[in-house]
Amino acid sequence: MLERYSQDSLTFKKVEEILNSNLSDTLKSVASKVIKERPLSRDEIVYLLGLRDSAERKCLFDLASCVRHDNVGDTIFIKGIIEFSNYCKRDCLYCGIRASNKIPRYRMKEEEIVKTAIEAANCGVDTVILQSGEDPFYTTEMIERMIRKIRETTRRSVSLSIGERDPEEFAIFKEAGASKYLLKQETVNKKIFEMVHGDDYERRIFLIKTLVSLKYITGGGDIIGLPGQTLEDIADDIIFMREIGIKMAGIGPFIPARGTPLENYPVGSAEITLNAYACTRLMIPLIQLPATTALGTIDKNLQYRAFDAGCNVIMVNFTPDIYRSNYRIYDNKRKVEFYETVRDLSKMNRRLTTLVKTQSSS
Ligand code: SAM
């Protein structure tokens, strides 16, 4: 037995409980692999992703919560996202800001982005995430300058989610002070990727691996419920993320977006999404795992439920209101508001970082 899970650890106790229960042999095999820090097999992950029985799901979620507790603690990290441009040169079938969708477009100015980042930092977020469509209007120099200004003025971590850029640019952004980069694989199923995203499968995988090799805290992740996607595909996503050294994962259900080719396609399953969070925590115990806005768009309570399934991050939205409604990557996108989130999480007795300010003390 390795040190990580001593006999006093929550994980050890939970695993013992599972092994002595009437639960299925697969859950028992999963529990014994978790305690030995061995990866789950593809079949086991598929089984867990497909769980519907409430006792078995509770067992999975409790185990994931114990693994989170023993590896990264129970603090929920609040990150602030600024969606600074909804221009995108890509035409992903699922995305409401795809190039060919007729929506009002906006670009925030550099100073406005930095000012918004300072506001977010003053509220107490530990990371400022700059997100946009793939918008070449923002040159390497502009992004680099913004990272430096935000780092200088706030000292907070800067995370980028601006799509595919050249490896040289990744290196420049890292040098300027960005420590995290979110570039979801969306799906490792090449056929589905090429149908919904384009012909950049190899490049995207190469770029994600490049981010890992540049020592970014690299974020991967997928969309749950893409056309033709199976539980095996989702299991492959989780295995892929573990194998290449992903440290954050944005996993969210597909939500249809008006005006896109998938606008009438059904919403992704919230149950599978929650099961996927728990599996990801079991497979990558140290991962930063957001309870995603897409899940909260189906139902706010589901987003909070994700903290029972191994998640430990939430992204709150600091995009100025005049722009936010046009960052419509999918319909009815929930505004995850900072003070509301802090209030809700405090009511649920979730532990927050000491940086976080409540409304009355701000
Ligand atoms: N353009 C950048 C990129 O591709 O990495 C970042 C911005 S993109 C809008 C952020 C994420 O939104 C994507 O990685 C995708 O998973 C998610 N997304 C877009 N449309 C979605 C939809 N209809 N349902 C669920 N997630 C969606």
Coordinates of C-alpha atoms and ligand atoms in Angstrom, one line a residue:
M1 CA 0.0 0.0 0.0
L2 CA 1.4 3.4 -0.9
E3 CA 1.6 6.3 1.6
R4 CA -1.1 8.4 0.0
Y5 CA -3.9 6.4 1.4
S6 CA -3.0 5.5 4.9
Q7 CA -5.4 3.4 7.0
D8 CA -6.8 6.7 8.5
S9 CA -7.6 8.2 5.1
L10 CA -11.2 8.6 3.9
T11 CA -10.4 6.7 0.7
F12 CA -9.0 3.7 2.6
K13 CA -12.1 3.6 4.8
K14 CA -14.5 4.0 1.9
V15 CA -12.7 1.3 -0.1
E16 CA -13.0 -1.1 2.9
E17 CA -16.7 -0.3 3.1
I18 CA -17.2 -1.0 -0.6
L19 CA -15.2 -4.3 -0.5
N20 CA -17.4 -5.5 2.4
S21 CA -20.7 -4.5 0.8
N22 CA -23.2 -6.1 -1.6
L23 CA -22.2 -3.8 -4.4
S24 CA -21.2 -5.1 -7.8
D25 CA -18.0 -6.9 -8.5
T26 CA -17.0 -4.1 -10.9
L27 CA -17.4 -1.4 -8.2
K28 CA -15.3 -3.6 -5.9
S29 CA -12.6 -4.0 -8.5
V30 CA -12.7 -0.2 -9.1
A31 CA -12.3 0.4 -5.4
S32 CA -9.3 -1.9 -5.0
K33 CA -7.6 -0.3 -8.0
V34 CA -8.2 3.2 -6.6
I35 CA -6.5 2.3 -3.3
K36 CA -3.5 0.8 -5.2
E37 CA -3.4 3.8 -7.4
R38 CA -3.8 1.7 -10.5
P39 CA -5.6 3.0 -13.6
L40 CA -9.2 1.7 -14.2
S41 CA -9.7 -0.3 -17.4
R42 CA -11.7 1.1 -20.3
D43 CA -14.5 -1.4 -19.5
E44 CA -14.6 -0.3 -15.9
I45 CA -14.8 3.3 -16.9
V46 CA -17.6 2.5 -19.4
Y47 CA -19.5 0.7 -16.6
L48 CA -19.1 3.7 -14.2
L49 CA -20.2 6.2 -16.9
G50 CA -23.3 4.2 -17.5
L51 CA -24.4 3.8 -13.9
R52 CA -28.0 4.7 -13.2
D53 CA -28.7 2.8 -10.0
S54 CA -28.8 5.4 -7.2
A55 CA -27.0 3.3 -4.6
E56 CA -24.1 2.5 -7.1
R57 CA -23.9 6.2 -8.2
K58 CA -23.8 7.3 -4.6
C59 CA -21.0 4.9 -4.0
L60 CA -19.1 6.2 -7.0
F61 CA -19.6 9.8 -6.0
D62 CA -18.6 9.2 -2.4
L63 CA -15.4 7.4 -3.5
A64 CA -14.6 10.3 -5.8
S65 CA -15.2 12.8 -2.9
C66 CA -12.9 10.8 -0.7
V67 CA -10.2 10.8 -3.4
R68 CA -10.6 14.5 -3.8
H69 CA -10.4 15.0 0.0
D70 CA -7.2 12.9 0.4
N71 CA -5.4 14.4 -2.7
V72 CA -6.4 18.1 -3.0
G73 CA -8.6 18.8 0.0
D74 CA -12.2 20.0 0.0
T75 CA -11.6 23.7 -0.9
I76 CA -13.6 24.9 -3.9
F77 CA -11.6 27.2 -6.1
I78 CA -13.4 30.1 -7.7
K79 CA -11.9 31.3 -11.0
G80 CA -13.0 34.4 -12.9
I81 CA -13.7 34.1 -16.6
I82 CA -13.6 37.1 -19.0
E83 CA -15.0 36.3 -22.4
F84 CA -13.2 39.0 -24.3
S85 CA -14.2 38.3 -27.9
N86 CA -16.9 36.3 -29.6
Y87 CA -15.3 36.5 -33.0
C88 CA -14.2 33.1 -34.2
K89 CA -12.5 31.9 -37.4
R90 CA -13.7 28.3 -36.8
D91 CA -17.0 26.8 -37.7
C92 CA -17.6 24.1 -35.1
L93 CA -21.0 22.6 -35.7
Y94 CA -21.9 22.8 -32.0
C95 CA -20.9 26.3 -31.1
G96 CA -23.1 29.4 -31.2
I97 CA -20.2 31.8 -31.9
R98 CA -19.0 29.8 -35.0
A99 CA -17.9 32.0 -37.8
S100 CA -21.0 31.5 -40.0
N101 CA -23.5 32.1 -37.2
K102 CA -25.2 35.5 -37.6
I103 CA -24.8 37.0 -34.2
P104 CA -23.7 40.5 -33.0
R105 CA -20.0 40.4 -32.6
Y106 CA -17.8 42.2 -30.0
R107 CA -14.2 42.6 -29.1
M108 CA -13.1 44.1 -25.8
K109 CA -10.2 46.5 -25.7
E110 CA -7.0 45.6 -24.0
E111 CA -7.4 48.2 -21.2
E112 CA -11.0 47.0 -20.6
I113 CA -9.9 43.4 -20.3
V114 CA -7.1 44.3 -17.8
K115 CA -9.5 46.5 -15.8
T116 CA -12.1 43.6 -15.7
A117 CA -9.3 41.2 -14.6
I118 CA -8.4 43.6 -11.7
E119 CA -12.1 43.7 -10.7
A120 CA -12.2 39.9 -10.6
A121 CA -9.0 39.7 -8.6
N122 CA -10.3 42.2 -6.1
C123 CA -13.3 39.9 -5.5
G124 CA -10.9 37.2 -4.6
V125 CA -10.8 34.8 -7.5
D126 CA -7.5 32.8 -7.5
T127 CA -7.2 32.7 -11.3
V128 CA -8.2 35.0 -14.1
I129 CA -9.3 33.1 -17.3
L130 CA -9.1 34.9 -20.6
Q131 CA -11.4 33.2 -23.1
S132 CA -12.5 34.0 -26.6
G133 CA -13.3 32.5 -29.9
E134 CA -10.3 31.9 -32.2
D135 CA -9.7 35.5 -33.0
P136 CA -6.4 36.4 -34.8
F137 CA -7.3 40.1 -34.2
Y138 CA -5.5 39.7 -30.9
T139 CA -1.9 39.4 -31.9
T140 CA 0.8 37.6 -29.9
E141 CA 2.0 40.9 -28.6
M142 CA -1.4 42.0 -27.5
I143 CA -2.0 38.8 -25.5
E144 CA 1.5 38.9 -24.1
R145 CA 1.0 42.5 -23.0
M146 CA -2.3 41.7 -21.3
I147 CA -0.8 38.7 -19.4
R148 CA 2.0 40.9 -18.1
K149 CA -0.3 43.7 -17.0
I150 CA -2.7 41.3 -15.2
R151 CA 0.2 39.5 -13.5
E152 CA 1.9 42.7 -12.5
T153 CA -1.3 44.3 -11.1
T154 CA -3.1 41.3 -9.6
R155 CA -0.4 38.6 -9.0
R156 CA -3.2 36.1 -9.7
S157 CA -2.7 33.1 -12.0
V158 CA -3.6 33.8 -15.6
S159 CA -5.2 31.0 -17.6
L160 CA -5.8 31.2 -21.4
S161 CA -8.6 29.7 -23.4
I162 CA -8.2 31.2 -26.8
G163 CA -8.0 28.1 -29.0
E164 CA -5.2 26.9 -31.2
R165 CA -2.1 29.1 -31.5
D166 CA 1.5 28.2 -32.6
P167 CA 3.8 26.5 -30.1
E168 CA 6.1 29.6 -30.2
E169 CA 3.2 31.7 -29.1
F170 CA 2.4 29.3 -26.2
A171 CA 6.0 29.7 -25.1
I172 CA 5.8 33.5 -25.3
F173 CA 2.6 33.5 -23.2
K174 CA 4.2 31.2 -20.7
E175 CA 7.2 33.5 -20.4
A176 CA 4.9 36.5 -19.9
G177 CA 3.3 34.8 -16.9
A178 CA 0.4 32.6 -18.1
S179 CA 0.5 29.4 -16.1
K180 CA -2.6 27.6 -17.3
Y181 CA -4.1 26.9 -20.8
L182 CA -7.4 25.3 -21.5
L183 CA -7.6 23.5 -24.9
K184 CA -10.2 20.8 -24.8
Q185 CA -9.8 17.8 -27.0
E186 CA -13.6 18.0 -27.3
T187 CA -13.5 14.2 -28.2
V188 CA -10.6 11.9 -29.0
N189 CA -12.9 10.1 -31.4
K190 CA -11.3 11.4 -34.7
K191 CA -14.3 10.7 -36.8
I192 CA -16.6 12.7 -34.5
F193 CA -14.0 15.4 -34.1
E194 CA -13.7 15.9 -37.8
M195 CA -17.4 16.0 -38.2
V196 CA -18.0 18.7 -35.5
H197 CA -14.8 20.6 -35.4
G198 CA -12.8 20.3 -38.7
D199 CA -9.7 18.8 -40.1
D200 CA -7.4 19.9 -37.2
Y201 CA -7.5 16.7 -35.1
E202 CA -3.8 15.9 -35.2
R203 CA -2.8 19.6 -34.7
R204 CA -5.1 19.9 -31.7
I205 CA -3.7 16.8 -30.0
F206 CA -0.2 18.0 -30.9
L207 CA -0.9 21.4 -29.4
I208 CA -2.4 19.9 -26.2
K209 CA 0.8 17.8 -25.8
T210 CA 2.9 20.9 -26.5
L211 CA 1.2 22.7 -23.7
V212 CA 2.0 19.8 -21.4
S213 CA 5.6 19.8 -22.5
L214 CA 5.9 23.6 -21.9
K215 CA 4.8 22.9 -18.3
Y216 CA 1.5 24.7 -18.5
I217 CA -1.1 23.4 -16.1
T218 CA -2.9 22.1 -19.1
G219 CA -6.6 21.8 -19.4
G220 CA -8.3 19.2 -21.6
G221 CA -11.9 18.1 -21.6
D222 CA -14.8 17.0 -23.8
I223 CA -18.4 17.7 -24.6
I224 CA -20.7 15.0 -23.4
G225 CA -23.5 14.1 -25.9
L226 CA -21.9 14.9 -29.3
P227 CA -23.6 13.1 -32.3
G228 CA -22.6 9.5 -32.4
Q229 CA -20.6 9.6 -29.2
T230 CA -20.6 6.4 -27.1
L231 CA -19.6 5.8 -23.5
E232 CA -16.5 4.1 -24.9
D233 CA -15.5 7.5 -26.5
I234 CA -15.9 9.3 -23.2
A235 CA -13.9 6.6 -21.4
D236 CA -11.2 7.1 -24.1
D237 CA -11.2 10.9 -23.4
I238 CA -10.6 10.2 -19.7
I239 CA -7.8 7.7 -20.4
F240 CA -6.2 10.1 -22.9
M241 CA -6.2 13.0 -20.4
R242 CA -4.5 10.7 -17.8
E243 CA -2.0 9.4 -20.2
I244 CA -0.8 12.7 -21.5
G245 CA -0.6 14.6 -18.2
I246 CA -3.7 16.8 -18.2
K247 CA -4.1 18.7 -14.9
M248 CA -7.5 20.4 -15.4
A249 CA -10.5 19.1 -17.3
G250 CA -13.5 21.0 -18.6
I251 CA -16.2 18.4 -19.1
G252 CA -19.7 19.7 -20.0
P253 CA -22.9 18.4 -21.5
F254 CA -23.7 19.5 -25.1
I255 CA -26.2 22.3 -25.1
P256 CA -27.8 23.2 -28.4
A257 CA -27.1 26.7 -29.8
R258 CA -29.6 28.5 -32.0
G259 CA -28.5 29.0 -35.7
T260 CA -26.0 26.1 -35.6
P261 CA -26.3 22.8 -37.5
L262 CA -26.9 21.0 -34.2
E263 CA -29.5 23.4 -32.9
N264 CA -32.2 20.6 -32.8
Y265 CA -29.9 18.0 -31.4
P266 CA -30.7 16.8 -27.8
V267 CA -29.0 18.2 -24.7
G268 CA -26.2 16.0 -23.4
S269 CA -26.9 13.8 -20.4
A270 CA -26.4 15.4 -17.0
E271 CA -26.1 12.0 -15.3
I272 CA -23.3 10.8 -17.6
T273 CA -21.6 14.2 -17.1
L274 CA -21.7 13.7 -13.3
N275 CA -20.5 10.1 -13.7
A276 CA -17.7 11.4 -15.9
Y277 CA -16.6 13.9 -13.2
A278 CA -16.3 11.1 -10.7
C279 CA -14.4 8.8 -13.1
T280 CA -12.0 11.6 -13.9
R281 CA -11.3 12.2 -10.3
L282 CA -10.6 8.5 -9.8
M283 CA -8.3 8.4 -12.8
I284 CA -6.5 11.7 -12.2
P285 CA -6.7 12.3 -8.4
L286 CA -4.9 15.7 -8.4
I287 CA -6.9 17.2 -11.2
Q288 CA -8.5 20.6 -11.1
L289 CA -12.1 19.8 -12.1
P290 CA -14.7 22.5 -12.7
A291 CA -18.4 22.0 -12.1
T292 CA -19.2 23.4 -15.6
T293 CA -21.5 26.3 -16.6
A294 CA -22.9 24.0 -19.2
L295 CA -24.2 21.6 -16.5
G296 CA -25.5 24.6 -14.6
T297 CA -27.3 25.7 -17.7
I298 CA -29.4 22.5 -17.5
D299 CA -30.0 23.2 -13.8
K300 CA -28.1 25.3 -11.3
N301 CA -28.5 22.6 -8.7
L302 CA -26.8 20.1 -10.9
Q303 CA -23.7 22.4 -11.1
Y304 CA -23.6 22.3 -7.3
R305 CA -24.2 18.6 -7.2
A306 CA -20.9 18.2 -9.2
F307 CA -19.1 19.0 -5.9
D308 CA -20.5 15.8 -4.5
A309 CA -19.0 13.9 -7.6
G310 CA -15.3 15.0 -7.2
C311 CA -15.3 18.6 -8.7
N312 CA -13.4 21.3 -6.9
V313 CA -13.5 24.4 -9.2
I314 CA -16.2 26.8 -10.4
M315 CA -15.8 29.5 -13.0
V316 CA -17.7 32.7 -12.3
N317 CA -18.4 35.2 -15.1
F318 CA -16.9 38.6 -15.1
T319 CA -17.6 39.5 -18.7
P320 CA -19.2 42.9 -18.7
D321 CA -23.0 42.7 -19.1
I322 CA -23.0 44.7 -22.4
Y323 CA -21.1 41.8 -24.0
R324 CA -22.0 38.7 -22.0
S325 CA -25.3 38.0 -23.7
N326 CA -23.5 37.9 -27.1
Y327 CA -21.0 35.3 -25.9
R328 CA -23.7 32.8 -26.7
I329 CA -21.8 29.6 -27.3
Y330 CA -25.1 27.8 -26.4
D331 CA -28.6 28.9 -25.6
N332 CA -29.7 30.2 -22.2
K333 CA -26.1 30.1 -20.9
R334 CA -26.2 30.5 -17.2
K335 CA -24.6 33.6 -15.7
V336 CA -22.6 32.2 -12.9
E337 CA -22.4 35.3 -10.7
F338 CA -19.6 35.8 -8.2
Y339 CA -21.6 36.9 -5.0
E340 CA -24.4 34.5 -5.7
T341 CA -22.0 31.6 -6.0
V342 CA -20.1 32.6 -2.8
R343 CA -23.4 32.8 -1.0
D344 CA -24.7 29.5 -2.3
L345 CA -21.5 27.6 -1.6
S346 CA -21.2 29.1 1.9
K347 CA -24.8 28.0 2.7
M348 CA -23.8 24.5 1.6
N349 CA -20.8 24.7 4.0
R350 CA -18.3 24.4 1.1
R351 CA -14.9 25.6 2.0
L352 CA -13.6 28.6 -0.1
T353 CA -10.1 30.1 -0.3
T354 CA -9.4 32.9 2.1
L355 CA -9.0 35.3 -0.9
V356 CA -12.7 35.3 -1.5
K357 CA -14.6 38.4 -0.4
T358 CA -18.2 38.3 0.6
Q359 CA -20.5 41.1 -0.5
S360 CA -20.6 42.8 2.9
S361 CA -16.8 42.8 3.3
S362 CA -16.1 44.0 -0.2
Ligands
SAM1 N1 -12.1 28.9 -28.9 C1 -11.5 28.3 -27.8 C2 -11.3 26.8 -28.0 O1 -11.9 26.2 -28.9 O2 -10.6 26.2 -27.3 C3 -12.2 28.6 -26.5 C4 -13.6 29.1 -26.5 S1 -14.7 27.8 -26.8 C5 -16.2 28.7 -27.0 C6 -14.9 27.1 -25.2 C7 -15.5 25.7 -25.1 O3 -16.9 25.9 -25.2 C8 -15.2 24.7 -26.1 O4 -14.0 24.0 -25.7 C9 -16.4 23.8 -26.1 O5 -16.2 22.6 -25.4 C10 -17.5 24.6 -25.4 N2 -18.7 24.7 -26.2 C11 -18.9 25.4 -27.3 N3 -20.2 25.2 -27.7 C12 -20.8 24.3 -26.9 C13 -22.1 23.7 -26.8 N4 -23.0 23.9 -27.7 N5 -22.3 22.9 -25.8 C14 -21.4 22.6 -24.8 N6 -20.1 23.2 -24.9 C15 -19.8 24.0 -25.9

